[in-house]
Short mmCIF file of C-alpha atoms and ligand atoms in Angstrom, two decimals:
data_model
loop_
_atom_site.label_atom_id
_atom_site.label_comp_id
_atom_site.label_asym_id
_atom_site.label_seq_id
_atom_site.Cartn_x
_atom_site.Cartn_y
_atom_site.Cartn_z
CA MET A 1 0.00 0.00 0.00
CA THR A 2 1.14 3.54 -0.74
CA ASP A 3 2.66 5.26 2.26
CA TYR A 4 3.61 8.85 1.44
CA LYS A 5 5.18 11.19 3.94
CA VAL A 6 2.98 14.15 4.85
CA LYS A 7 4.34 17.68 5.06
CA ILE A 8 2.94 21.01 6.17
CA LYS A 9 3.96 23.02 3.11
CA GLY A 10 2.66 26.46 4.03
CA THR A 11 0.69 28.34 6.67
CA GLY A 12 -1.20 31.61 6.84
CA MET A 13 -3.41 33.65 9.12
CA PHE A 14 -5.74 36.60 9.17
CA VAL A 15 -7.16 38.50 12.11
CA PRO A 16 -9.47 41.51 11.87
CA GLU A 17 -7.91 44.90 12.53
CA ARG A 18 -10.48 45.93 15.13
CA ILE A 19 -9.24 45.30 18.68
CA MET A 20 -11.57 44.94 21.66
CA THR A 21 -9.67 45.28 24.96
CA ASN A 22 -10.76 44.04 28.37
CA ASP A 23 -11.41 47.68 29.30
CA ASP A 24 -13.77 47.96 26.31
CA ILE A 25 -15.74 44.93 27.60
CA SER A 26 -15.90 46.40 31.10
CA LYS A 27 -17.98 49.23 29.63
CA PHE A 28 -20.91 46.91 28.93
CA VAL A 29 -20.63 44.04 31.45
CA ASP A 30 -19.58 43.97 35.10
CA THR A 31 -15.94 42.93 34.73
CA ASN A 32 -12.47 44.44 34.64
CA ASP A 33 -9.08 44.00 32.99
CA GLU A 34 -7.45 42.68 36.16
CA TRP A 35 -10.00 39.86 36.64
CA ILE A 36 -9.94 38.82 33.01
CA PHE A 37 -6.15 38.86 32.70
CA GLU A 38 -5.56 37.02 35.97
CA ARG A 39 -8.15 34.31 35.30
CA THR A 40 -7.55 33.85 31.56
CA GLY A 41 -4.33 35.53 30.36
CA ILE A 42 -6.35 37.53 27.84
CA ARG A 43 -5.79 41.26 27.29
CA GLU A 44 -7.59 41.78 24.01
CA ARG A 45 -9.31 40.05 21.10
CA ARG A 46 -10.09 40.87 17.45
CA ILE A 47 -13.62 41.53 16.21
CA SER A 48 -14.70 41.17 12.58
CA ASN A 49 -15.84 44.26 10.77
CA THR A 50 -18.90 43.08 8.87
CA GLU A 51 -18.89 46.14 6.62
CA GLU A 52 -15.37 45.19 5.52
CA GLY A 53 -16.58 41.65 4.79
CA GLU A 54 -14.46 39.95 7.46
CA PHE A 55 -16.63 36.83 7.57
CA PRO A 56 -15.13 33.36 8.10
CA SER A 57 -14.67 32.62 4.38
CA ASP A 58 -13.15 36.08 3.78
CA MET A 59 -10.63 35.66 6.58
CA ALA A 60 -9.84 32.19 5.23
CA TYR A 61 -9.38 33.57 1.71
CA LYS A 62 -6.75 36.05 2.90
CA ALA A 63 -4.99 33.49 5.11
CA THR A 64 -4.95 30.95 2.26
CA LEU A 65 -3.32 33.38 -0.19
CA MET A 66 -0.52 33.74 2.36
CA ALA A 67 -0.23 29.97 2.80
CA LEU A 68 -0.17 29.35 -0.96
CA GLU A 69 2.68 31.83 -1.32
CA ASN A 70 4.59 30.18 1.55
CA ALA A 71 4.01 26.75 0.01
CA ASN A 72 4.87 27.98 -3.49
CA LEU A 73 1.64 26.47 -4.79
CA GLU A 74 -1.31 27.66 -6.90
CA ALA A 75 -4.91 27.56 -5.73
CA ASN A 76 -5.68 24.79 -8.23
CA ASP A 77 -3.01 22.58 -6.64
CA ILE A 78 -5.39 22.12 -3.71
CA ASP A 79 -7.46 18.97 -4.07
CA LEU A 80 -9.28 18.96 -0.72
CA ILE A 81 -10.61 21.77 1.47
CA LEU A 82 -11.55 21.04 5.08
CA PHE A 83 -13.08 24.09 6.77
CA ALA A 84 -13.31 23.85 10.55
CA SER A 85 -15.72 26.33 12.10
CA VAL A 86 -18.66 26.62 14.47
CA THR A 87 -19.55 29.92 12.82
CA PRO A 88 -19.99 29.05 9.13
CA ASP A 89 -20.88 31.84 6.68
CA PHE A 90 -24.20 30.14 5.87
CA LYS A 91 -26.16 27.00 6.72
CA LEU A 92 -25.95 26.06 3.04
CA PRO A 93 -23.71 25.79 1.11
CA ASN A 94 -20.84 24.84 3.37
CA THR A 95 -18.09 27.43 3.88
CA ALA A 96 -15.41 25.25 2.27
CA ILE A 97 -17.31 25.61 -0.99
CA VAL A 98 -17.65 29.37 -0.56
CA LEU A 99 -13.90 29.49 -0.05
CA GLN A 100 -13.26 27.27 -3.09
CA GLN A 101 -15.13 29.77 -5.23
CA LYS A 102 -13.39 32.82 -3.71
CA LEU A 103 -10.00 31.22 -4.37
CA GLY A 104 -10.98 30.62 -8.00
CA ILE A 105 -10.38 26.88 -7.73
CA THR A 106 -11.76 25.22 -10.87
CA ASN A 107 -10.56 21.64 -10.33
CA GLN A 108 -13.80 20.66 -8.54
CA CYS A 109 -11.93 19.51 -5.45
CA ALA A 110 -13.87 18.08 -2.50
CA ALA A 111 -14.88 20.75 0.01
CA LEU A 112 -16.24 19.94 3.43
CA ASP A 113 -16.96 21.72 6.72
CA ILE A 114 -15.92 20.21 10.03
CA ALA A 115 -18.01 20.90 13.12
CA ALA A 116 -15.67 19.84 15.91
CA ALA A 117 -15.47 23.20 17.73
CA CYS A 118 -12.03 24.12 19.05
CA SER A 119 -10.58 20.75 17.97
CA GLY A 120 -11.73 21.33 14.37
CA PHE A 121 -8.36 22.22 12.86
CA VAL A 122 -6.67 19.20 14.43
CA TYR A 123 -9.57 16.99 13.31
CA GLY A 124 -9.13 18.29 9.75
CA LEU A 125 -5.38 17.89 9.73
CA ASN A 126 -5.50 14.34 11.09
CA MET A 127 -8.17 13.25 8.62
CA ALA A 128 -6.38 14.86 5.67
CA GLN A 129 -3.06 13.27 6.59
CA ALA A 130 -4.62 9.81 6.29
CA MET A 131 -5.88 10.69 2.80
CA ILE A 132 -2.52 12.12 1.75
CA ARG A 133 -0.56 9.20 3.16
CA THR A 134 -2.58 6.72 1.11
CA GLY A 135 -2.34 8.77 -2.09
CA MET A 136 -6.01 9.75 -2.31
CA VAL A 137 -5.22 13.46 -1.95
CA LYS A 138 -2.07 15.35 -2.85
CA ASN A 139 -2.54 18.79 -1.23
CA ALA A 140 -5.19 19.63 1.34
CA LEU A 141 -6.12 23.06 2.66
CA ILE A 142 -7.06 22.90 6.34
CA VAL A 143 -8.81 25.97 7.71
CA GLY A 144 -9.79 27.07 11.20
CA SER A 145 -11.83 30.25 10.85
CA GLU A 146 -14.22 31.69 13.38
CA MET A 147 -16.38 34.72 13.91
CA LEU A 148 -17.36 33.99 17.49
CA SER A 149 -18.32 37.62 18.10
CA ARG A 150 -21.59 36.71 16.34
CA GLU A 151 -22.43 33.79 18.63
CA VAL A 152 -21.33 34.84 22.12
CA ASN A 153 -23.78 36.41 24.51
CA TRP A 154 -22.28 39.85 25.07
CA LYS A 155 -24.38 40.15 28.25
CA ASP A 156 -22.81 37.02 29.84
CA ARG A 157 -19.56 38.04 31.55
CA GLY A 158 -18.75 34.40 32.26
CA SER A 159 -18.23 33.64 28.57
CA CYS A 160 -18.04 36.78 26.41
CA ILE A 161 -14.63 37.75 27.79
CA LEU A 162 -13.07 34.58 26.41
CA PHE A 163 -13.59 34.68 22.67
CA GLY A 164 -12.39 36.46 19.55
CA ASP A 165 -12.45 36.29 15.75
CA GLY A 166 -9.67 35.09 13.45
CA CYS A 167 -8.40 32.49 11.03
CA GLY A 168 -5.41 30.22 10.62
CA VAL A 169 -4.75 27.79 7.77
CA ALA A 170 -2.25 25.16 6.71
CA ILE A 171 -1.60 23.51 3.39
CA VAL A 172 -0.60 19.95 4.02
CA GLY A 173 0.44 17.59 1.29
CA ARG A 174 2.51 14.73 -0.04
CA ASN A 175 6.15 15.28 0.90
CA GLU A 176 8.10 15.00 -2.34
CA ASP A 177 11.20 16.71 -0.96
CA SER A 178 14.27 14.93 0.35
CA ASP A 179 13.67 15.87 3.98
CA ASP A 180 12.20 14.19 7.06
CA SER A 181 9.02 16.30 7.38
CA ASP A 182 6.14 14.01 8.26
CA ILE A 183 3.18 13.56 10.56
CA LEU A 184 4.50 11.20 13.21
CA SER A 185 1.28 10.25 15.01
CA THR A 186 -2.28 11.42 15.54
CA HIS A 187 -5.11 11.13 18.03
CA LEU A 188 -8.78 12.05 17.73
CA GLY A 189 -11.56 11.50 20.22
CA ALA A 190 -14.89 12.71 21.57
CA ASP A 191 -16.88 12.26 24.77
CA GLY A 192 -20.57 13.10 24.50
CA THR A 193 -21.11 12.82 28.23
CA GLY A 194 -19.85 16.40 28.43
CA ARG A 195 -21.94 17.75 25.56
CA GLU A 196 -23.84 20.14 27.82
CA PHE A 197 -20.71 21.81 29.18
CA PHE A 198 -20.56 23.99 26.09
CA ASP A 199 -23.43 24.10 23.61
CA GLN A 200 -25.77 26.16 21.48
CA PRO A 201 -28.96 24.11 21.19
CA VAL A 202 -31.18 26.86 19.84
CA GLY A 203 -31.09 27.57 16.11
CA GLY A 204 -30.87 23.97 14.90
CA ALA A 205 -33.60 21.58 13.75
CA VAL A 206 -34.79 20.78 17.29
CA TYR A 207 -35.24 24.35 18.52
CA PRO A 208 -35.68 26.90 15.74
CA ILE A 209 -35.07 30.45 17.00
CA THR A 210 -38.21 32.16 18.29
CA GLU A 211 -38.79 35.68 19.53
CA SER A 212 -38.49 34.58 23.15
CA HIS A 213 -34.99 33.17 22.49
CA LEU A 214 -34.00 36.47 20.96
CA GLU A 215 -35.34 38.29 24.00
CA ASP A 216 -33.57 36.20 26.65
CA GLY A 217 -30.41 35.49 24.63
CA SER A 218 -30.75 31.70 24.86
CA HIS A 219 -29.87 31.34 21.17
CA PHE A 220 -26.24 32.23 21.92
CA MET A 221 -23.45 29.84 22.96
CA GLN A 222 -23.74 28.67 26.59
CA MET A 223 -20.74 27.53 28.57
CA LYS A 224 -20.14 25.94 31.96
CA GLY A 225 -16.66 27.36 32.43
CA ARG A 226 -15.55 25.41 35.48
CA GLU A 227 -16.56 22.04 34.00
CA MET A 228 -14.78 22.84 30.73
CA PHE A 229 -11.69 23.89 32.64
CA LYS A 230 -11.41 20.63 34.57
CA VAL A 231 -11.87 18.40 31.53
CA ALA A 232 -9.52 20.50 29.43
CA THR A 233 -6.40 20.11 31.56
CA ARG A 234 -6.89 16.36 31.96
CA THR A 235 -7.57 15.86 28.27
CA LEU A 236 -4.71 17.95 26.90
CA ALA A 237 -2.13 16.23 29.07
CA GLN A 238 -3.47 12.78 28.16
CA ASN A 239 -3.54 13.63 24.43
CA ALA A 240 0.11 14.61 24.48
CA LYS A 241 1.06 11.35 26.19
CA THR A 242 -1.00 9.35 23.67
CA VAL A 243 0.63 10.78 20.55
CA LEU A 244 4.11 10.53 22.06
CA GLU A 245 3.52 6.90 22.94
CA LYS A 246 2.17 6.13 19.46
CA ALA A 247 5.27 7.67 17.85
CA ASN A 248 7.58 6.11 20.43
CA LEU A 249 9.05 9.50 21.33
CA ASN A 250 9.48 11.20 24.69
CA LEU A 251 8.71 14.76 25.69
CA ASP A 252 12.38 15.80 25.54
CA GLN A 253 12.30 15.13 21.81
CA VAL A 254 9.48 17.64 21.33
CA ASN A 255 10.67 21.13 20.38
CA TRP A 256 7.31 22.91 20.57
CA LEU A 257 3.90 22.37 22.10
CA VAL A 258 1.16 24.34 20.32
CA PRO A 259 -1.91 23.99 22.57
CA HIS A 260 -5.42 25.26 21.99
CA GLN A 261 -5.56 28.77 23.48
CA ALA A 262 -8.59 28.72 25.78
CA ASN A 263 -7.14 29.96 29.06
CA ILE A 264 -3.53 30.56 30.15
CA ARG A 265 -4.23 28.63 33.36
CA ILE A 266 -5.32 25.59 31.32
CA ILE A 267 -2.13 25.82 29.26
CA GLU A 268 0.07 26.22 32.34
CA THR A 269 -1.60 23.37 34.22
CA THR A 270 -1.23 21.09 31.19
CA GLY A 271 2.43 22.06 30.95
CA LYS A 272 2.95 21.22 34.62
CA LEU A 273 1.14 17.87 34.34
CA LEU A 274 3.39 16.98 31.42
CA GLY A 275 6.54 18.47 32.89
CA ILE A 276 7.38 20.48 29.75
CA ASP A 277 9.66 23.53 29.80
CA PRO A 278 7.32 26.58 29.54
CA GLU A 279 9.74 28.07 26.97
CA LYS A 280 8.68 25.32 24.56
CA VAL A 281 4.99 26.21 24.78
CA ILE A 282 3.60 28.61 22.16
CA VAL A 283 1.18 31.08 23.76
CA ASN A 284 -0.56 34.06 22.14
CA ILE A 285 -3.88 34.10 24.03
CA GLU A 286 -3.08 37.58 25.37
CA LYS A 287 -3.60 39.10 21.90
CA TYR A 288 -6.40 37.08 20.33
CA ALA A 289 -8.27 35.26 23.15
CA ASN A 290 -9.94 31.97 22.19
CA THR A 291 -10.62 31.84 18.44
CA SER A 292 -11.80 28.21 18.65
CA ALA A 293 -10.62 26.17 15.63
CA ALA A 294 -8.27 29.01 14.65
CA THR A 295 -6.06 29.13 17.76
CA VAL A 296 -3.69 26.28 16.89
CA PRO A 297 -3.00 27.29 13.25
CA ILE A 298 -2.62 30.98 14.20
CA ALA A 299 -0.18 30.20 17.02
CA PHE A 300 1.73 27.78 14.74
CA HIS A 301 1.93 30.30 11.90
CA GLU A 302 3.12 33.12 14.17
CA ALA A 303 5.84 30.94 15.70
CA ILE A 304 7.10 29.98 12.23
CA GLN A 305 7.07 33.61 11.13
CA ASP A 306 9.02 34.87 14.14
CA GLY A 307 11.63 32.14 13.68
CA ARG A 308 10.89 30.00 16.73
CA ILE A 309 9.56 26.96 14.85
CA LYS A 310 12.02 25.79 12.19
CA ARG A 311 11.99 23.05 9.56
CA GLY A 312 12.89 19.73 11.18
CA ASP A 313 11.47 20.69 14.60
CA VAL A 314 9.13 18.24 16.33
CA VAL A 315 5.83 19.99 17.05
CA LEU A 316 2.83 18.81 19.05
CA PHE A 317 -0.63 20.25 18.36
CA ASP A 318 -3.05 19.65 21.24
CA ALA A 319 -6.72 20.69 21.28
CA PHE A 320 -10.06 20.17 23.00
CA GLY A 321 -13.45 21.79 22.61
CA ALA A 322 -17.21 21.64 22.83
CA GLY A 323 -18.69 18.22 22.29
CA LEU A 324 -16.42 17.34 24.01
CA THR A 325 -14.05 16.85 21.10
CA THR A 326 -10.34 16.43 21.35
CA GLY A 327 -7.32 15.76 19.18
CA ALA A 328 -3.57 15.93 18.90
CA THR A 329 -0.98 15.77 16.13
CA LEU A 330 2.72 15.05 16.51
CA LEU A 331 4.72 16.11 13.48
CA ARG A 332 8.17 16.87 12.18
CA TYR A 333 7.76 20.27 10.53
O1 UT7 B 401 -12.43 26.34 24.01
C1 UT7 B 401 -12.95 25.74 25.15
C2 UT7 B 401 -14.05 26.51 25.77
N1 UT7 B 401 -13.91 27.12 27.02
C3 UT7 B 401 -13.04 26.93 28.02
O2 UT7 B 401 -12.13 26.19 27.96
C4 UT7 B 401 -13.29 27.72 29.27
C5 UT7 B 401 -12.68 27.11 30.46
N2 UT7 B 401 -13.02 27.83 31.66
C6 UT7 B 401 -12.45 29.01 32.03
O3 UT7 B 401 -11.60 29.52 31.32
C7 UT7 B 401 -12.85 29.61 33.34
O4 UT7 B 401 -13.73 28.72 34.01
C8 UT7 B 401 -13.52 31.02 33.24
C9 UT7 B 401 -12.46 32.05 32.84
C10 UT7 B 401 -14.65 30.99 32.25
C11 UT7 B 401 -14.04 31.43 34.61
O5 UT7 B 401 -13.00 31.42 35.56
P1 UT7 B 401 -13.20 30.71 36.97
O6 UT7 B 401 -11.97 30.91 37.72
O7 UT7 B 401 -13.64 29.29 36.70
O8 UT7 B 401 -14.35 31.57 37.59
P2 UT7 B 401 -15.78 31.10 38.12
O9 UT7 B 401 -16.70 30.83 36.99
O10 UT7 B 401 -15.59 30.03 39.14
O11 UT7 B 401 -16.25 32.42 38.85
C12 UT7 B 401 -15.57 32.95 40.00
C13 UT7 B 401 -16.21 34.27 40.36
C14 UT7 B 401 -17.73 34.20 40.45
O12 UT7 B 401 -18.15 35.05 41.50
P3 UT7 B 401 -18.55 34.45 42.93
O13 UT7 B 401 -19.65 33.47 42.67
O14 UT7 B 401 -17.29 33.80 43.44
O15 UT7 B 401 -18.97 35.68 43.68
C15 UT7 B 401 -18.20 34.77 39.13
O16 UT7 B 401 -19.46 35.35 39.20
O17 UT7 B 401 -15.92 35.25 39.37
C16 UT7 B 401 -17.14 35.83 38.89
N3 UT7 B 401 -16.98 36.14 37.48
C17 UT7 B 401 -16.46 37.30 37.04
N4 UT7 B 401 -16.02 38.40 37.68
C18 UT7 B 401 -15.55 39.42 36.94
C19 UT7 B 401 -17.25 35.33 36.40
N5 UT7 B 401 -16.92 35.98 35.27
C20 UT7 B 401 -16.44 37.19 35.63
C21 UT7 B 401 -15.94 38.29 34.91
N6 UT7 B 401 -15.50 39.37 35.59
N7 UT7 B 401 -15.85 38.29 33.56
#
């Protein structure tokens, strides 16, 4: 059976220009910068400007142009688009198809959305790598793009402080170069017993939005923060151990951990449970807050751009999210 090596060929990101600081939020809910920063590590987040057309597919379009340039590829070289988002442009068609059209792709490549919340990018990457390894796909575009500002309840101080808008992408494909870049191991999982810790039941087939939902705000995302927090630390640490074990590597051989950016305390606790040097952990939550499926690819892209992550480095992606979904990828960049 074919067994190609799988390489991340290029990355890109886009975040809206508009910044909302903690002080800005304190003007409309009872909170303050000190509480938010101490409990979450967040100082500010980006908010899409709808008049500028900064919707999920638009952010993804801009991020993908950057990734194509970095990968030295053309849009028509992409033969699979996986678009991870809980805030798709429309219900129909899926956002991957909207993006395909914006990119001018004419090769009729498969285009699919992934609804796996904050684990969506890792879900997409891990699924695509299996298709690339077996020769079914040559180059896949994996997108994490979110406009959470649309779906958070801006009257709920327990959740609205946490989220932001943004997009990160990666082009992953068959490694035809004479280097060691490859995906070393993967893990995906889900545990529906925690599905009520973070959900948005109104607006789907079961509960169409009514006027009373609009009045009391129950159509927005609802989160049980403490429950999510507890599961998150346990899950992230376990994920990292799982992928290391599968690849027969130890933590000392990992150059960089790129965790989902949900809360600095979750990241620090995970780091402590694993015993990883904090210098090896990529953190940017201060600037962008939690952008769900976009946090891992944005953090990865920024660390490549500023020269921390280099070709040949061993990198561990580690994510969890609503569902509860979870996933990790261990790769040689
Ligand atoms: O992508 C995955 C999705 N989400 C997550 O991973 C979220 C994980 N959870 C968290 O990050 C944290 O649980 C939060 C940051 C959401 C909350 O932090 P916490 O330390 O768990 O606070 P808490 O909910 O236990 O609340 C402590 C206190 C409460 O007051 P009392 O009952 O002690 O008087 C809250 O009412 O802090 C109060 N509080 C706030 N105060 C000021 C809650 N939110 C705020 C706020 N500003 N924004």
